[in-house]
């Protein structure tokens, strides 16, 4: 199974395997990786699964589509950056194996 | 629909014709008899039309999944005050309160971002120490061995101090903020409401806004960064030019948001745990469950009963067609007890799996901006209660507020043994 590395705000890194087709939010939650709350269970309705995508991977994940629900929800997240994504909106794929995601200071 | 205390709500809920069910009746919440009506609606008519109520015709959305659909679709379901706002009770003409909770994009978003930093994780860290110190003091001074009202001595005491801090308002004057909060949320036809007409309500809120305006002007000039809500509003490009009416509306939103809901969660939690003593025992043995308990209390109590939207277009939901212009109530208090979304929803379970997935904070662009602050205050309260191992005996059922909007606890008699 392809791997994903989640790095908490305090620097602690967790590398876990995430099945293809599963969201990167689920990958964290199902493996008890702290730092992602996912209060809406992946409906793109809470913005508490906010992550920063490592620059080297941005080409592959892409950014939220202009005008999308994800873009709107992200615009309200604390400390949003140009490489911010909602991890419930990224599905795991073979070519994302090794991807690195960083967490914000808190989900708000 | 009538809802006296001395009648069998379950019998009534299941025997009356479906279309006569009107869950907007405030007495249902005051007398704590609303659950059977929602249970029937969730099963038999989850998207329910009530043709005739005191607040006019309206739809009730009662299932978790359907509420989510309405909440995230701000393109179709508007919050605009011009269309009536976010309560079933329409804004009265001439007394509308144009705060950002009652605006659509882009006006809403710009303003929300002005206040959001005040309650974002970074600022909350600054507040944690002071919240803990106050909580400790209040708990240490509680009487032992004689009955008292938990709402007054703990919930109001703590949240009024918090509110004063958020506004950087004189602490000794904090009861005025609480008064204006009660003024904002009351139904003016309640016998012991603090005001009895819209005109009276507006006059009180004008006094509040004038006091806020004075602080605003003092702070707009200052350079040193300040973290209170007034300074944030006075310094943000999106809000520095708002007129007096919007200032009034925004402050009254923040006063209610910043205290009422949290206050009632503090009381609802004590009541809830008294109903599930084995859960309290589990909590005492596993204090690391406090964060999970906090989410569970917020679900179980559901401090905001409903919020309303107005449809901007026809919309199919649960096999019904909501028409453009219709009023739609999202009943959070029902969604949180939806058996299809939440296992054993009527039980308060301190180690519930995925406890955060409740619907009490709403979803979508208006989702509660203060949710982290609410959780922080509740977490500290329960950590400090457990640290002292307080044995809180609940003496009687709570007395609730007459409201279809705020799940308010007015009295909760307790005694510490
Ligand atoms: C347990 C406590 C709380 C509950 C259950 C709660 C509930 C809610 C809900 C359901 C909404 C959604 C509004 C909508 O969809 O139209 C909301 C919005 C809001 N809440 Fe809270 N709230 C709580 C605590 C707080 C606190 C502590 C603050 C302090 C600042 C606050 C400030 C606000 C504001 C300003 C909004 C409007 C957000 C917007 O329209 O973008 N709330 N709250
Ligand atoms: S889990 Fe709620 S937006 Fe991703």
Coordinates of C-alpha atoms and ligand atoms in Angstrom, one line a residue:
Chain A
X1 CA 0.0 0.0 0.0
X2 CA 1.2 3.5 -0.8
X3 CA 2.6 5.6 2.1
X4 CA 1.7 9.1 3.3
X5 CA 3.7 11.2 5.8
X6 CA 1.7 13.5 8.1
X7 CA 3.8 16.0 10.0
X8 CA 2.2 17.6 13.1
X9 CA 2.6 21.3 13.9
X10 CA 5.1 20.3 16.6
X11 CA 7.2 18.4 14.0
X12 CA 6.3 14.9 14.9
X13 CA 6.1 12.8 11.7
X14 CA 3.8 9.8 11.1
X15 CA 4.2 7.7 8.0
X16 CA 1.2 5.4 7.4
X17 CA -0.2 3.3 4.6
X18 CA -3.3 4.6 2.9
X19 CA -5.3 2.4 0.5
X20 CA -5.8 3.8 -3.0
X21 CA -9.2 5.5 -3.2
X22 CA -9.3 6.4 0.5
X23 CA -9.2 10.1 1.3
X24 CA -6.1 11.5 3.0
X25 CA -8.3 12.7 5.8
X26 CA -9.4 9.1 6.5
X27 CA -5.9 7.9 6.2
X28 CA -5.0 10.1 9.2
X29 CA -8.1 9.5 11.2
X30 CA -8.1 5.7 10.7
X31 CA -4.5 5.5 11.8
X32 CA -5.0 7.8 14.9
X33 CA -2.7 10.5 13.5
X34 CA -3.4 13.6 15.6
X35 CA -4.0 17.0 14.2
X36 CA -6.9 16.4 11.9
X37 CA -10.4 16.6 13.4
X38 CA -12.6 16.1 10.4
X39 CA -15.8 17.1 12.2
X40 CA -18.0 16.7 9.2
X41 CA -16.8 13.2 8.3
X42 CA -15.5 14.3 4.9
X43 CA -18.4 16.3 3.5
X44 CA -16.2 19.4 2.8
X45 CA -18.4 21.2 5.3
X46 CA -16.2 22.0 8.3
X47 CA -12.6 22.8 7.2
X48 CA -11.1 20.9 10.2
X49 CA -9.1 18.6 8.0
X50 CA -6.9 21.4 6.7
X51 CA -3.3 20.4 5.6
X52 CA -0.4 22.0 3.8
X53 CA 0.8 20.0 0.8
X54 CA 4.6 19.8 0.5
X55 CA 5.7 21.9 -2.4
X56 CA 7.2 18.9 -4.3
X57 CA 3.7 17.3 -4.4
X58 CA 1.5 20.2 -5.3
X59 CA 1.7 19.5 -9.0
X60 CA 0.2 16.1 -8.4
X61 CA -2.5 17.0 -5.9
X62 CA -3.4 20.2 -7.6
X63 CA -5.2 23.1 -5.9
X64 CA -8.9 23.3 -5.2
X65 CA -11.0 24.2 -8.2
X66 CA -11.9 27.9 -8.5
X67 CA -15.4 28.4 -7.1
X68 CA -15.5 25.0 -5.5
X69 CA -16.9 24.3 -2.1
X70 CA -13.4 23.4 -1.0
X71 CA -12.0 26.7 -2.0
X72 CA -14.8 28.5 -0.2
X73 CA -14.4 26.5 3.0
X74 CA -10.6 27.0 2.9
X75 CA -11.0 30.7 2.7
X76 CA -12.4 30.6 6.3
X77 CA -9.7 28.4 7.7
X78 CA -7.2 29.9 10.1
X79 CA -3.7 30.3 8.7
X80 CA -4.6 29.2 5.1
X81 CA -1.7 29.2 2.7
X82 CA -1.4 28.9 -1.1
X83 CA -0.6 25.2 -0.6
X84 CA -3.6 24.6 1.7
X85 CA -6.0 21.7 1.0
X86 CA -8.8 20.0 2.7
X87 CA -7.5 16.5 3.1
X88 CA -11.0 14.9 2.8
X89 CA -11.0 16.2 -0.8
X90 CA -7.8 14.3 -1.9
X91 CA -8.2 10.6 -2.7
X92 CA -5.1 8.4 -2.4
X93 CA -3.6 7.3 -5.7
X94 CA -0.5 5.3 -6.7
X95 CA 1.3 8.3 -7.9
X96 CA 0.8 10.1 -4.5
X97 CA 2.8 7.4 -2.7
X98 CA 5.3 9.2 -0.5
X99 CA 3.3 12.4 -0.3
X100 CA 4.1 14.7 2.7
X101 CA 1.4 16.8 4.4
X102 CA 1.9 19.3 7.2
X103 CA -0.7 20.3 9.8
X104 CA -1.6 23.8 10.9
X105 CA -1.3 24.9 14.5
X106 CA -4.9 24.1 15.1
X107 CA -8.0 23.3 13.1
X108 CA -10.3 26.3 13.1
Chain B
X1 CA -50.4 23.1 19.2
X2 CA -50.5 23.2 23.0
X3 CA -47.7 21.9 25.2
X4 CA -48.6 21.9 28.9
X5 CA -46.4 20.2 31.3
X6 CA -49.1 17.7 32.4
X7 CA -49.8 15.8 29.3
X8 CA -48.3 12.8 27.6
X9 CA -46.1 14.1 24.9
X10 CA -45.4 10.8 23.3
X11 CA -49.1 9.9 23.1
X12 CA -49.8 13.3 21.6
X13 CA -46.9 13.2 19.2
X14 CA -48.0 9.9 17.7
X15 CA -51.8 10.3 17.8
X16 CA -52.3 13.7 16.2
X17 CA -52.4 14.1 12.4
X18 CA -48.9 14.5 11.0
X19 CA -49.6 17.8 9.4
X20 CA -50.7 19.4 12.7
X21 CA -47.2 18.9 14.2
X22 CA -45.7 22.3 14.8
X23 CA -42.2 22.1 16.4
X24 CA -41.8 25.9 16.6
X25 CA -43.9 26.1 19.7
X26 CA -41.5 27.5 22.3
X27 CA -43.3 25.7 25.2
X28 CA -42.1 22.4 23.8
X29 CA -38.6 23.3 24.8
X30 CA -39.5 25.1 28.0
X31 CA -41.4 21.9 29.2
X32 CA -38.7 19.5 27.7
X33 CA -41.3 17.5 25.7
X34 CA -40.0 18.0 22.1
X35 CA -38.2 14.7 21.5
X36 CA -41.2 12.5 20.6
X37 CA -42.4 14.9 18.0
X38 CA -39.0 14.9 16.3
X39 CA -38.8 11.1 16.6
X40 CA -42.0 10.8 14.7
X41 CA -41.0 13.3 12.1
X42 CA -37.6 11.6 11.5
X43 CA -39.4 8.3 10.9
X44 CA -42.5 9.4 9.0
X45 CA -42.0 12.8 7.5
X46 CA -38.4 13.9 7.8
X47 CA -38.8 17.0 5.7
X48 CA -42.0 18.3 7.2
X49 CA -44.2 21.2 6.1
X50 CA -46.1 23.1 8.8
X51 CA -48.7 25.3 7.0
X52 CA -49.7 27.3 10.0
X53 CA -47.7 28.4 12.9
X54 CA -47.2 31.5 14.9
X55 CA -44.2 32.2 12.8
X56 CA -45.9 31.5 9.5
X57 CA -45.6 28.5 7.2
X58 CA -42.2 26.7 7.3
X59 CA -40.4 23.5 6.6
X60 CA -38.7 21.4 9.2
X61 CA -35.5 19.4 8.3
X62 CA -35.0 16.8 11.0
X63 CA -32.5 14.3 9.7
X64 CA -28.7 14.7 10.1
X65 CA -27.9 14.1 6.4
X66 CA -30.7 16.5 5.2
X67 CA -29.6 19.2 7.6
X68 CA -26.1 18.9 6.3
X69 CA -27.4 19.3 2.7
X70 CA -29.2 22.5 3.6
X71 CA -26.3 23.9 5.7
X72 CA -23.7 23.5 3.0
X73 CA -25.8 24.8 0.1
X74 CA -25.6 28.5 0.8
X75 CA -26.3 29.2 -2.9
X76 CA -29.8 28.0 -2.5
X77 CA -30.4 28.4 1.3
X78 CA -29.9 32.0 2.2
X79 CA -29.3 33.5 5.6
X80 CA -30.1 37.1 4.6
X81 CA -31.7 39.4 7.1
X82 CA -33.5 41.1 4.2
X83 CA -35.3 37.8 3.7
X84 CA -36.1 37.3 7.4
X85 CA -32.7 36.1 8.8
X86 CA -31.7 32.9 10.6
X87 CA -34.5 32.4 13.1
X88 CA -38.0 31.1 12.4
X89 CA -39.3 34.3 13.9
X90 CA -38.8 36.8 11.1
X91 CA -36.9 40.0 11.7
X92 CA -39.4 42.7 12.4
X93 CA -39.4 45.6 9.9
X94 CA -37.5 48.5 11.2
X95 CA -35.8 46.4 13.8
X96 CA -33.7 44.1 11.6
X97 CA -30.2 43.2 12.8
X98 CA -27.8 43.0 9.9
X99 CA -24.9 41.0 11.4
X100 CA -22.8 38.7 9.3
X101 CA -24.6 35.5 10.5
X102 CA -27.5 37.0 8.6
X103 CA -25.6 37.8 5.3
X104 CA -24.7 35.8 2.3
X105 CA -21.4 35.8 0.3
X106 CA -19.3 37.8 -0.2
X107 CA -20.5 40.2 2.6
X108 CA -20.6 37.4 5.1
X109 CA -17.1 36.1 4.5
X110 CA -15.3 39.4 4.6
X111 CA -16.7 40.2 8.0
X112 CA -16.3 36.8 9.5
X113 CA -12.6 37.0 8.7
X114 CA -12.4 40.2 10.6
X115 CA -13.4 38.6 13.9
X116 CA -12.1 35.0 13.3
X117 CA -8.5 35.7 14.6
X118 CA -9.9 36.7 18.0
X119 CA -11.0 33.1 18.5
X120 CA -8.4 31.2 16.5
X121 CA -6.0 28.7 18.0
X122 CA -3.1 31.2 18.5
X123 CA -5.2 33.6 20.4
X124 CA -6.9 30.9 22.5
X125 CA -3.5 29.8 23.8
X126 CA -3.1 33.3 25.2
X127 CA -6.5 32.9 27.0
X128 CA -6.1 29.4 28.5
X129 CA -4.2 30.5 31.6
X130 CA -6.8 33.1 32.6
X131 CA -9.7 30.8 31.9
X132 CA -8.2 28.2 34.1
X133 CA -7.4 30.6 36.9
X134 CA -11.0 31.9 37.0
X135 CA -12.5 28.5 36.7
X136 CA -10.4 27.3 39.7
X137 CA -11.5 30.3 41.8
X138 CA -15.2 29.8 41.0
X139 CA -15.1 26.1 41.8
X140 CA -13.1 26.6 45.0
X141 CA -15.6 29.1 46.3
X142 CA -18.7 27.0 45.8
X143 CA -20.7 26.1 48.9
X144 CA -20.6 22.6 50.2
X145 CA -23.5 20.8 51.9
X146 CA -26.2 23.3 50.9
X147 CA -28.2 23.6 47.6
X148 CA -27.4 26.3 45.1
X149 CA -28.3 27.1 41.4
X150 CA -25.4 25.8 39.2
X151 CA -26.5 28.0 36.4
X152 CA -26.1 31.2 38.4
X153 CA -23.0 30.3 40.5
X154 CA -21.0 28.5 37.8
X155 CA -22.3 28.7 34.2
X156 CA -23.2 32.4 34.2
X157 CA -20.2 33.4 36.5
X158 CA -17.7 31.8 34.1
X159 CA -19.2 32.8 30.8
X160 CA -19.9 36.4 31.8
X161 CA -16.2 36.8 32.7
X162 CA -15.2 35.2 29.4
X163 CA -17.4 37.6 27.6
X164 CA -15.9 40.6 29.3
X165 CA -12.5 39.3 28.3
X166 CA -13.4 38.8 24.7
X167 CA -14.7 42.4 24.5
X168 CA -12.1 43.7 26.9
X169 CA -15.1 45.1 28.8
X170 CA -14.9 46.2 32.5
X171 CA -15.2 43.0 34.5
X172 CA -17.4 44.6 37.2
X173 CA -19.9 45.6 34.5
X174 CA -20.2 42.2 33.0
X175 CA -23.8 41.6 34.2
X176 CA -24.8 44.3 31.6
X177 CA -23.5 42.1 28.8
X178 CA -25.5 39.2 30.2
X179 CA -28.6 41.3 30.3
X180 CA -28.1 42.3 26.6
X181 CA -27.6 38.7 25.7
X182 CA -31.0 37.8 27.3
X183 CA -32.6 40.8 25.6
X184 CA -31.3 39.6 22.2
X185 CA -32.5 36.0 22.4
X186 CA -35.9 36.3 24.3
X187 CA -39.3 35.9 22.7
X188 CA -40.8 39.3 23.7
X189 CA -44.2 37.6 24.5
X190 CA -42.7 35.5 27.3
X191 CA -44.2 36.6 30.6
X192 CA -40.9 37.3 32.5
X193 CA -38.8 38.3 29.4
X194 CA -36.4 41.2 30.0
X195 CA -38.2 43.3 27.3
X196 CA -41.8 43.1 26.0
X197 CA -41.7 44.6 22.6
X198 CA -39.4 44.9 19.6
X199 CA -39.2 48.6 20.2
X200 CA -38.1 48.0 23.8
X201 CA -35.6 45.4 22.6
X202 CA -34.1 47.7 20.1
X203 CA -33.8 50.6 22.6
X204 CA -31.8 48.3 25.0
X205 CA -29.6 47.2 22.2
X206 CA -29.0 50.8 21.2
X207 CA -27.7 51.5 24.6
X208 CA -25.4 48.5 24.3
X209 CA -24.2 49.7 20.9
X210 CA -23.5 53.2 22.2
X211 CA -21.3 51.7 24.9
X212 CA -19.5 49.5 22.4
X213 CA -19.0 52.5 20.0
X214 CA -17.3 54.5 22.8
X215 CA -14.8 51.6 23.3
X216 CA -14.4 51.3 19.5
X217 CA -13.4 54.9 19.1
X218 CA -10.9 54.7 21.9
X219 CA -9.3 51.6 20.4
X220 CA -9.5 52.6 16.7
X221 CA -6.8 55.1 17.4
X222 CA -4.4 52.8 19.2
X223 CA -1.4 51.2 17.5
X224 CA -0.4 48.4 19.9
X225 CA -2.0 45.1 18.7
X226 CA -5.0 44.2 20.8
X227 CA -6.9 41.0 20.7
X228 CA -10.4 41.9 21.8
X229 CA -13.3 41.7 19.4
X230 CA -14.0 45.4 19.3
X231 CA -10.4 46.2 18.3
X232 CA -10.5 43.6 15.6
X233 CA -13.6 45.1 14.2
X234 CA -12.3 48.6 14.4
X235 CA -9.1 47.7 12.6
X236 CA -10.2 45.4 9.9
X237 CA -10.8 46.8 6.4
X238 CA -14.0 44.8 6.1
X239 CA -15.6 46.2 9.2
X240 CA -14.0 49.5 10.2
X241 CA -16.7 51.5 8.3
X242 CA -19.8 49.6 9.4
X243 CA -22.7 51.8 10.4
X244 CA -24.3 52.0 13.8
X245 CA -27.0 49.5 13.0
X246 CA -24.5 46.9 11.9
X247 CA -22.3 47.6 14.9
X248 CA -25.4 47.0 17.1
X249 CA -26.2 43.8 15.2
X250 CA -22.7 42.5 15.2
X251 CA -22.1 43.1 18.9
X252 CA -25.3 41.5 19.8
X253 CA -24.4 38.4 17.7
X254 CA -21.0 38.2 19.4
X255 CA -22.5 38.7 22.9
X256 CA -25.0 35.8 22.3
X257 CA -22.5 33.6 20.5
X258 CA -19.8 34.3 23.0
X259 CA -21.7 33.3 26.1
X260 CA -25.2 31.9 25.9
X261 CA -24.5 28.7 24.1
X262 CA -21.4 27.9 26.3
X263 CA -23.3 28.8 29.4
X264 CA -26.0 26.4 28.6
X265 CA -23.6 23.6 27.7
X266 CA -22.0 24.0 31.2
X267 CA -25.4 23.4 32.8
X268 CA -26.6 20.8 30.3
X269 CA -23.4 18.8 30.9
X270 CA -23.9 18.5 34.6
X271 CA -27.6 17.5 34.1
X272 CA -26.6 15.0 31.4
X273 CA -23.9 13.3 33.5
X274 CA -26.4 13.1 36.4
X275 CA -28.7 11.0 34.1
X276 CA -25.9 8.6 33.2
X277 CA -24.0 8.0 36.5
X278 CA -22.0 5.0 35.1
X279 CA -20.7 7.4 32.4
X280 CA -19.6 9.8 35.1
X281 CA -17.8 7.0 36.9
X282 CA -16.0 6.1 33.7
X283 CA -15.0 9.7 33.3
X284 CA -13.6 9.9 36.8
X285 CA -11.5 6.8 36.1
X286 CA -10.4 8.1 32.7
X287 CA -9.9 11.9 32.9
X288 CA -8.2 11.8 29.5
X289 CA -11.7 11.5 28.1
X290 CA -12.5 15.1 28.8
X291 CA -12.1 16.4 25.2
X292 CA -14.4 13.6 24.0
X293 CA -16.9 14.4 26.8
X294 CA -16.9 18.0 25.8
X295 CA -18.0 17.2 22.2
X296 CA -20.5 14.7 23.6
X297 CA -22.1 17.3 25.9
X298 CA -22.3 19.8 23.1
X299 CA -24.1 17.1 21.0
X300 CA -26.4 15.8 23.7
X301 CA -27.5 19.2 24.9
X302 CA -27.5 21.0 21.5
X303 CA -27.4 24.6 22.6
X304 CA -28.8 26.0 19.4
X305 CA -32.1 24.3 18.7
X306 CA -32.7 25.4 15.2
X307 CA -31.5 28.0 12.6
X308 CA -33.5 29.0 9.6
X309 CA -32.7 29.6 5.9
X310 CA -34.8 31.1 3.1
X311 CA -34.9 29.2 -0.2
X312 CA -33.7 31.2 -3.2
X313 CA -34.8 28.5 -5.7
X314 CA -37.0 25.4 -5.8
X315 CA -35.1 22.5 -4.2
X316 CA -35.9 18.7 -3.9
X317 CA -35.2 17.4 -0.4
X318 CA -36.3 14.0 1.0
X319 CA -38.9 13.6 -1.7
X320 CA -40.4 17.0 -1.1
X321 CA -40.2 20.2 -3.2
X322 CA -39.2 23.2 -1.1
X323 CA -40.3 26.3 -3.1
X324 CA -38.4 29.5 -3.7
X325 CA -39.2 31.9 -0.9
X326 CA -40.0 29.2 1.7
X327 CA -38.7 29.2 5.2
X328 CA -36.6 26.2 6.2
X329 CA -35.6 25.3 9.7
X330 CA -32.6 23.1 10.4
X331 CA -33.4 21.4 13.7
X332 CA -30.0 20.6 15.1
X333 CA -31.7 19.3 18.2
X334 CA -33.2 16.6 16.0
X335 CA -30.2 15.9 13.8
X336 CA -28.1 15.2 16.9
X337 CA -30.6 12.5 17.9
X338 CA -30.9 10.9 14.5
X339 CA -30.6 7.1 14.9
X340 CA -29.5 6.8 11.3
X341 CA -26.4 9.0 11.8
X342 CA -25.6 8.5 15.5
X343 CA -25.6 5.2 17.4
X344 CA -27.7 5.2 20.6
X345 CA -28.2 9.0 20.1
X346 CA -30.2 9.6 23.3
X347 CA -27.4 8.3 25.5
X348 CA -24.6 10.5 26.8
X349 CA -21.5 8.4 26.2
X350 CA -18.2 9.8 27.4
X351 CA -16.0 7.7 25.1
X352 CA -18.3 7.8 22.0
X353 CA -16.5 7.0 18.8
X354 CA -16.2 10.0 16.5
X355 CA -17.8 12.3 19.1
X356 CA -16.9 15.4 17.1
X357 CA -19.2 14.5 14.3
X358 CA -22.2 16.2 15.9
X359 CA -24.2 18.9 14.2
X360 CA -24.4 21.5 17.0
X361 CA -22.0 24.0 15.4
X362 CA -23.8 23.8 12.0
X363 CA -21.8 23.2 8.8
X364 CA -20.8 25.1 5.8
X365 CA -19.7 28.7 5.5
X366 CA -21.5 29.9 8.7
X367 CA -20.2 27.0 10.8
X368 CA -19.6 28.4 14.3
X369 CA -16.5 30.6 14.4
X370 CA -16.3 30.3 18.2
X371 CA -16.4 26.5 18.4
X372 CA -12.8 26.2 19.7
X373 CA -13.4 28.8 22.4
X374 CA -16.5 27.0 23.5
X375 CA -14.6 23.7 23.7
X376 CA -11.7 25.2 25.5
X377 CA -13.9 26.7 28.3
X378 CA -15.8 23.4 28.7
X379 CA -12.6 21.4 28.7
X380 CA -11.1 23.5 31.4
X381 CA -14.3 23.4 33.5
X382 CA -14.4 19.6 33.4
X383 CA -10.7 19.2 34.0
X384 CA -10.9 21.3 37.1
X385 CA -14.0 19.6 38.4
X386 CA -12.3 16.2 38.0
X387 CA -9.1 17.5 39.6
X388 CA -11.2 18.4 42.7
X389 CA -13.3 15.2 42.4
X390 CA -16.4 17.3 43.1
X391 CA -19.4 15.2 44.0
X392 CA -22.1 17.3 42.4
X393 CA -25.6 16.0 43.4
X394 CA -28.4 17.2 41.1
X395 CA -31.5 17.9 43.3
X396 CA -34.2 18.4 40.6
X397 CA -34.8 18.6 36.9
X398 CA -33.6 21.8 35.2
X399 CA -35.9 24.7 34.4
X400 CA -35.6 25.6 30.7
X401 CA -36.0 28.9 28.8
X402 CA -39.1 29.5 26.8
X403 CA -37.4 29.5 23.4
X404 CA -37.4 27.6 20.1
X405 CA -33.9 29.0 19.3
X406 CA -31.7 28.7 22.4
X407 CA -31.7 25.6 24.5
X408 CA -31.4 27.6 27.7
X409 CA -31.1 26.2 31.2
X410 CA -32.3 28.8 33.7
X411 CA -32.1 26.8 36.9
X412 CA -30.3 23.6 37.9
X413 CA -30.4 23.0 41.7
X414 CA -27.4 21.1 42.9
X415 CA -25.6 20.3 46.2
X416 CA -22.0 19.4 46.6
X417 CA -21.4 16.7 49.1
Ligands
LIG1 C1 -21.3 25.2 22.5 C2 -21.2 26.5 22.1 C3 -21.7 27.0 20.8 C4 -22.6 26.5 19.9 C5 -23.4 25.2 20.0 C6 -22.7 27.4 18.8 C7 -23.5 27.2 17.7 C8 -23.4 27.9 16.5 C9 -24.1 27.6 15.2 C10 -25.0 26.4 15.0 C11 -23.7 28.5 14.3 C12 -24.1 28.4 12.8 C13 -24.8 29.6 12.3 C14 -25.5 29.3 11.0 O1 -25.3 28.2 10.3 O2 -26.2 30.2 10.5 C15 -22.9 29.4 15.0 C16 -22.3 30.5 14.4 C17 -21.6 31.5 15.1 N1 -21.1 31.4 16.4 FE1 -21.4 29.9 17.6 N2 -21.8 28.4 19.0 C18 -21.2 28.2 20.2 C19 -20.2 29.0 20.7 C20 -19.8 30.2 20.2 C21 -18.8 31.1 20.8 C22 -18.1 30.8 22.1 C23 -18.7 32.2 20.0 C24 -17.7 33.3 20.4 C25 -17.3 34.2 19.6 C26 -19.6 32.0 18.9 C27 -19.8 32.9 17.9 C28 -20.5 32.6 16.7 C29 -20.5 33.5 15.5 C30 -19.9 34.9 15.5 C31 -21.3 32.8 14.5 C32 -21.6 33.3 13.1 C33 -20.7 32.7 12.1 C34 -21.0 33.0 10.7 O3 -22.1 33.3 10.4 O4 -20.0 32.9 9.9 N3 -20.2 30.8 19.0 N4 -22.7 29.0 16.3
LIG2 S1 -13.6 16.6 7.0 FE1 -14.9 18.4 7.1 S2 -14.1 19.5 5.4 FE2 -12.9 17.8 5.4

